[in-house]
PDB file of C-alpha atoms and ligand atoms in Angstrom:
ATOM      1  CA  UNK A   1     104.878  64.080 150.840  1.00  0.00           C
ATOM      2  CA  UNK A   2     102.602  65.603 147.881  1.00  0.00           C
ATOM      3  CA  UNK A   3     105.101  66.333 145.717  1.00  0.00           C
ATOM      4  CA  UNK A   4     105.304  63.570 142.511  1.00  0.00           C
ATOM      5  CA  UNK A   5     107.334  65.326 140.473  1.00  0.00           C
ATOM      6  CA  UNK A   6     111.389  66.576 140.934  1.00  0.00           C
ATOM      7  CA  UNK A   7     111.321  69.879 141.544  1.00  0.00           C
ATOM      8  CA  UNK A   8     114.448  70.273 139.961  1.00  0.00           C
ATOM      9  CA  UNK A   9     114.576  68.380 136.950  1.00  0.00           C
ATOM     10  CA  UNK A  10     110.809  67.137 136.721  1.00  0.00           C
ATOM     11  CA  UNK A  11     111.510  63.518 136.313  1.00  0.00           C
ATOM     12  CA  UNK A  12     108.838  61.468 138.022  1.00  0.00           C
ATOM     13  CA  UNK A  13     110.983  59.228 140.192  1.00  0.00           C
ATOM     14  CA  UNK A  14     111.257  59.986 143.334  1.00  0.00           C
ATOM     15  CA  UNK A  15     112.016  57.567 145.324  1.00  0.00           C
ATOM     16  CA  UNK A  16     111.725  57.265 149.196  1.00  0.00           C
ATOM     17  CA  UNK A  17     115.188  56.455 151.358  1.00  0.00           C
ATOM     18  CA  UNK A  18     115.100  56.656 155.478  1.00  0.00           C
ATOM     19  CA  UNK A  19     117.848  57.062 158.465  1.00  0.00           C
ATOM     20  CA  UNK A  20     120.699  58.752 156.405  1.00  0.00           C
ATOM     21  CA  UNK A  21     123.368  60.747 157.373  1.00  0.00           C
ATOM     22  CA  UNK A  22     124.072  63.679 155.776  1.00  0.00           C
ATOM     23  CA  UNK A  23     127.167  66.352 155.945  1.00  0.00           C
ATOM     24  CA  UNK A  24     126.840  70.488 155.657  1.00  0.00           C
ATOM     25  CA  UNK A  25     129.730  72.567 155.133  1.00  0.00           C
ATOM     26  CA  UNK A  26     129.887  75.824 156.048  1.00  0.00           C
ATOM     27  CA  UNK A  27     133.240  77.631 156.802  1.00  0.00           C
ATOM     28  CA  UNK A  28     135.621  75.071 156.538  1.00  0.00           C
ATOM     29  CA  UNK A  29     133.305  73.400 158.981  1.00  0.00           C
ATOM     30  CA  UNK A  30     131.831  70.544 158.822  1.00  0.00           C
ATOM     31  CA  UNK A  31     129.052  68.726 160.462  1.00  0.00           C
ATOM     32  CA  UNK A  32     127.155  65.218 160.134  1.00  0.00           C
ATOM     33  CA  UNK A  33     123.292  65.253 160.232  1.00  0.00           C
ATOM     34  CA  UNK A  34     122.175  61.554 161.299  1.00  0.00           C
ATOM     35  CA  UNK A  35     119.168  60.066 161.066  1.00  0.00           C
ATOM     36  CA  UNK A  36     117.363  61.793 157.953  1.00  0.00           C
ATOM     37  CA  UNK A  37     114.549  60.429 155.626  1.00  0.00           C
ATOM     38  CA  UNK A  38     112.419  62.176 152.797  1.00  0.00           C
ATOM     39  CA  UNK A  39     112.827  61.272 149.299  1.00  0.00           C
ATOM     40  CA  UNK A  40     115.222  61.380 146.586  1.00  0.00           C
ATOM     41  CA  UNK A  41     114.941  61.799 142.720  1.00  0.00           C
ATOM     42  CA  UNK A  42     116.550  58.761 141.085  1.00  0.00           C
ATOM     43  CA  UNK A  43     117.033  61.093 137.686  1.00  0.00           C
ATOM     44  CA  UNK A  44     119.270  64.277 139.623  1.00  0.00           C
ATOM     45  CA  UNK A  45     120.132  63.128 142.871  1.00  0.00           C
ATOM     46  CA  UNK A  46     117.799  66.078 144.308  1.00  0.00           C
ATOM     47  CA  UNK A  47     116.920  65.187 147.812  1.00  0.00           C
ATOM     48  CA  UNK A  48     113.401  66.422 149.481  1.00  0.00           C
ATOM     49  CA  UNK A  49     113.658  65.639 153.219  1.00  0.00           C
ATOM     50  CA  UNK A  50     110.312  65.281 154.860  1.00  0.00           C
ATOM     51  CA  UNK A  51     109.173  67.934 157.336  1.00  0.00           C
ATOM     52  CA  UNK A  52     111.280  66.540 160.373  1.00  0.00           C
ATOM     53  CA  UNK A  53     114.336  65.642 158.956  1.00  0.00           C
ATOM     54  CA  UNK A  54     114.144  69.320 156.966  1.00  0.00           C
ATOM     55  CA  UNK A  55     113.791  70.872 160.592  1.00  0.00           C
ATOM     56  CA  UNK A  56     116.452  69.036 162.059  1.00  0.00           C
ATOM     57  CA  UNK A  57     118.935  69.626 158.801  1.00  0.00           C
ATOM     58  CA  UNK A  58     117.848  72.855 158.710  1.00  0.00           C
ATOM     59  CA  UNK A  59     118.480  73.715 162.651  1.00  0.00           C
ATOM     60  CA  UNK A  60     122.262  71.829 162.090  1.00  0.00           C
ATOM     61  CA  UNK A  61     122.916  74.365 159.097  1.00  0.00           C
ATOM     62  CA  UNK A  62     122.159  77.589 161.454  1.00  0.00           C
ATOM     63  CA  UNK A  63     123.640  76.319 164.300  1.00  0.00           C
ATOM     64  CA  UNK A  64     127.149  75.814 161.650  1.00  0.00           C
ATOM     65  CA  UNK A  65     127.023  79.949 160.878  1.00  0.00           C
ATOM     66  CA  UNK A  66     126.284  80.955 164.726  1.00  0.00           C
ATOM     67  CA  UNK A  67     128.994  79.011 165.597  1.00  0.00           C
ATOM     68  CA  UNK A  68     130.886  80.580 162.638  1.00  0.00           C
ATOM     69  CA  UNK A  69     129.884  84.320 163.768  1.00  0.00           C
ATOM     70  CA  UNK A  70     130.823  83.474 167.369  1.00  0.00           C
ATOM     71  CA  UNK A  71     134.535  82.405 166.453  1.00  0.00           C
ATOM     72  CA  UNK A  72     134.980  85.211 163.756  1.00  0.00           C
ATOM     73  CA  UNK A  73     133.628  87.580 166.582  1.00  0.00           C
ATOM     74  CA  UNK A  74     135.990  86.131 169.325  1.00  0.00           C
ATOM     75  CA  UNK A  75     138.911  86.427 166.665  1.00  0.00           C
ATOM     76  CA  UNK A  76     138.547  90.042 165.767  1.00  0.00           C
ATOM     77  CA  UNK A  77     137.707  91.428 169.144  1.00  0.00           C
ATOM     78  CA  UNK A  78     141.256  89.124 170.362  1.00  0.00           C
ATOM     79  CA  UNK A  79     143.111  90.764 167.535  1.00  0.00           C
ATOM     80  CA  UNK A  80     141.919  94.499 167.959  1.00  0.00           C
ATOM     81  CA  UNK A  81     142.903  94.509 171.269  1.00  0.00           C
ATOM     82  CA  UNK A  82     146.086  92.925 170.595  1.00  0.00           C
ATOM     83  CA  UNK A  83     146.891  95.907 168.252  1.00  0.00           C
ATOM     84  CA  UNK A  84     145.531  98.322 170.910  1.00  0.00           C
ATOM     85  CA  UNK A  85     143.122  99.566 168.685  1.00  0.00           C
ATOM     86  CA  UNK A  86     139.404 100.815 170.065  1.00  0.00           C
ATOM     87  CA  UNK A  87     136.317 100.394 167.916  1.00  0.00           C
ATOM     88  CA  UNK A  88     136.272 103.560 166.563  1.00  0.00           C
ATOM     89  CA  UNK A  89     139.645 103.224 165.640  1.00  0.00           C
ATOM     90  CA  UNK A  90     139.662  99.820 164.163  1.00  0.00           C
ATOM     91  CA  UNK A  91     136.111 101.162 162.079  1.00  0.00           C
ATOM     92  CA  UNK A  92     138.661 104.005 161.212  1.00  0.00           C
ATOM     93  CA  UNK A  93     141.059 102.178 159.427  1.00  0.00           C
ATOM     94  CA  UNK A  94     138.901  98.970 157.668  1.00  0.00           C
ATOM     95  CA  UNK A  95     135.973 102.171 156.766  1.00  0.00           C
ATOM     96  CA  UNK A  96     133.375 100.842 158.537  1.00  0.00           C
ATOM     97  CA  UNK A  97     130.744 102.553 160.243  1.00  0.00           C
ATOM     98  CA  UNK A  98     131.665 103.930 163.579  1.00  0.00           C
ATOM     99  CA  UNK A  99     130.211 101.057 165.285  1.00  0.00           C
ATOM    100  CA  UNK A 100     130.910  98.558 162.503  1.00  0.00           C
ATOM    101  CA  UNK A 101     133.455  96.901 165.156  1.00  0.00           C
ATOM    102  CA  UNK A 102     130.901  96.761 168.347  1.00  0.00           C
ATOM    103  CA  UNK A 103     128.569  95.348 165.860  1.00  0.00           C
ATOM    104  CA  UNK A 104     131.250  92.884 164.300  1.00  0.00           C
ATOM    105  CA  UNK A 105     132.342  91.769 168.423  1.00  0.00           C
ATOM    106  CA  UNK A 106     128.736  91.043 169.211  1.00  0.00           C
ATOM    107  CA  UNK A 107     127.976  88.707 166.491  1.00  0.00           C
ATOM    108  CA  UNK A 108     125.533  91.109 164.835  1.00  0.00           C
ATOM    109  CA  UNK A 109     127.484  91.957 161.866  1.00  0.00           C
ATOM    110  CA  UNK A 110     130.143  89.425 159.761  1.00  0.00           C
ATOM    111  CA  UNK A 111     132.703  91.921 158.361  1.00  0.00           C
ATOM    112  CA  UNK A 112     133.851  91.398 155.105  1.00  0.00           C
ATOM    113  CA  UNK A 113     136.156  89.260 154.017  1.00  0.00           C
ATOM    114  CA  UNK A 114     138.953  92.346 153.476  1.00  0.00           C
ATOM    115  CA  UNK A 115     138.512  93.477 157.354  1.00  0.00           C
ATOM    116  CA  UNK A 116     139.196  89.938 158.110  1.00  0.00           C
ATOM    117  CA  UNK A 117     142.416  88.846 156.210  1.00  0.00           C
ATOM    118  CA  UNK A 118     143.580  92.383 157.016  1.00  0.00           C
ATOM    119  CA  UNK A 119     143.612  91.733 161.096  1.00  0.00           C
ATOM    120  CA  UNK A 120     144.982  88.453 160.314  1.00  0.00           C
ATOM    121  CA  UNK A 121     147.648  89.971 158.628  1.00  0.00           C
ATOM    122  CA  UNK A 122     148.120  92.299 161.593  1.00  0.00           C
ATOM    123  CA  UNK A 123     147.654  89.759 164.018  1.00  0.00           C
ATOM    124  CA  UNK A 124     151.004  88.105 162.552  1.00  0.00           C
ATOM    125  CA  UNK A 125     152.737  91.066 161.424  1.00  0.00           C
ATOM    126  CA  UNK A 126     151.350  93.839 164.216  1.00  0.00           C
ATOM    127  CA  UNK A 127     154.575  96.158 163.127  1.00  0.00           C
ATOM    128  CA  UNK A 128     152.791  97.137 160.351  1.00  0.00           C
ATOM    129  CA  UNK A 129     150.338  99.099 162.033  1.00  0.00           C
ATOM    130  CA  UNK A 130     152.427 102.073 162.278  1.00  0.00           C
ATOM    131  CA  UNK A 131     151.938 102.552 158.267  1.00  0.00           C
ATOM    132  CA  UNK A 132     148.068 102.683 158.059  1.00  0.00           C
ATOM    133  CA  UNK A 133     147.098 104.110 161.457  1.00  0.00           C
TER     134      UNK A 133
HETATM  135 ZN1   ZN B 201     115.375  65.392 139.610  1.00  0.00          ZN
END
């Protein structure tokens, strides 16, 4: 590694640390990254992984919000058709784009945050329907 100086703080102490395991969270998931070396500033606590262990922490972090997409894709195409609603439909009444909900069901698309604690709500309380569609 080049670098000499913390790109963070700019304290010269970097210091070098092997074979750790490190955890990323990313929607209330969690996973454990073994095996990690690079170095670490002694001043901040700012890490710099070397070129492997960046790859590999790097590939564990995507793999987190693909796995994230799939399950949020799985739940809202499950609760649609729970509701009986098509895609159109279900675009209809969260206003998105007419093929907001194909795009949402095939992982391309994470809806927002509104379109998903409103089908949860649904999901539990699918009576309410009748007053919005
Ligand atoms: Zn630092």
């Amino acid at each position: 590694m080049k670098t000499k100086l913390c790109g963070s703080c700019g304290a010269d102490q970097l210091a070098p640390f092997s074979n750790e395991t490190f955890e990323i969270e990313h929607g209330g998931q969690t996973v454990r990254v073994a095996g990690l070396s690079g170095k670490r500033c002694t001043a901040c606590g700012e890490v710099y992984f070397d070129a492997k262990s960046a790859k590999k922490y790097a590939a564990a972090g995507d793999k987190l919000v693909l796995d994230e997409r799939e399950a949020m894709s799985a739940e809202i195409r499950r609760i649609r058709k729970r509701l009986g609603l098509s895609q159109a439909k279900a675009a209809r009444i969260t206003g998105g784009g007419h093929n907001a909900f194909s795009r949402y069901e095939r992982g391309e698309a994470m809806p927002l945050p509104a379109v998903v604690n409103l089908f949860r709500l649904l999901d539990k309380h699918p009576d309410l329907l009748k007053e919005i569609a």
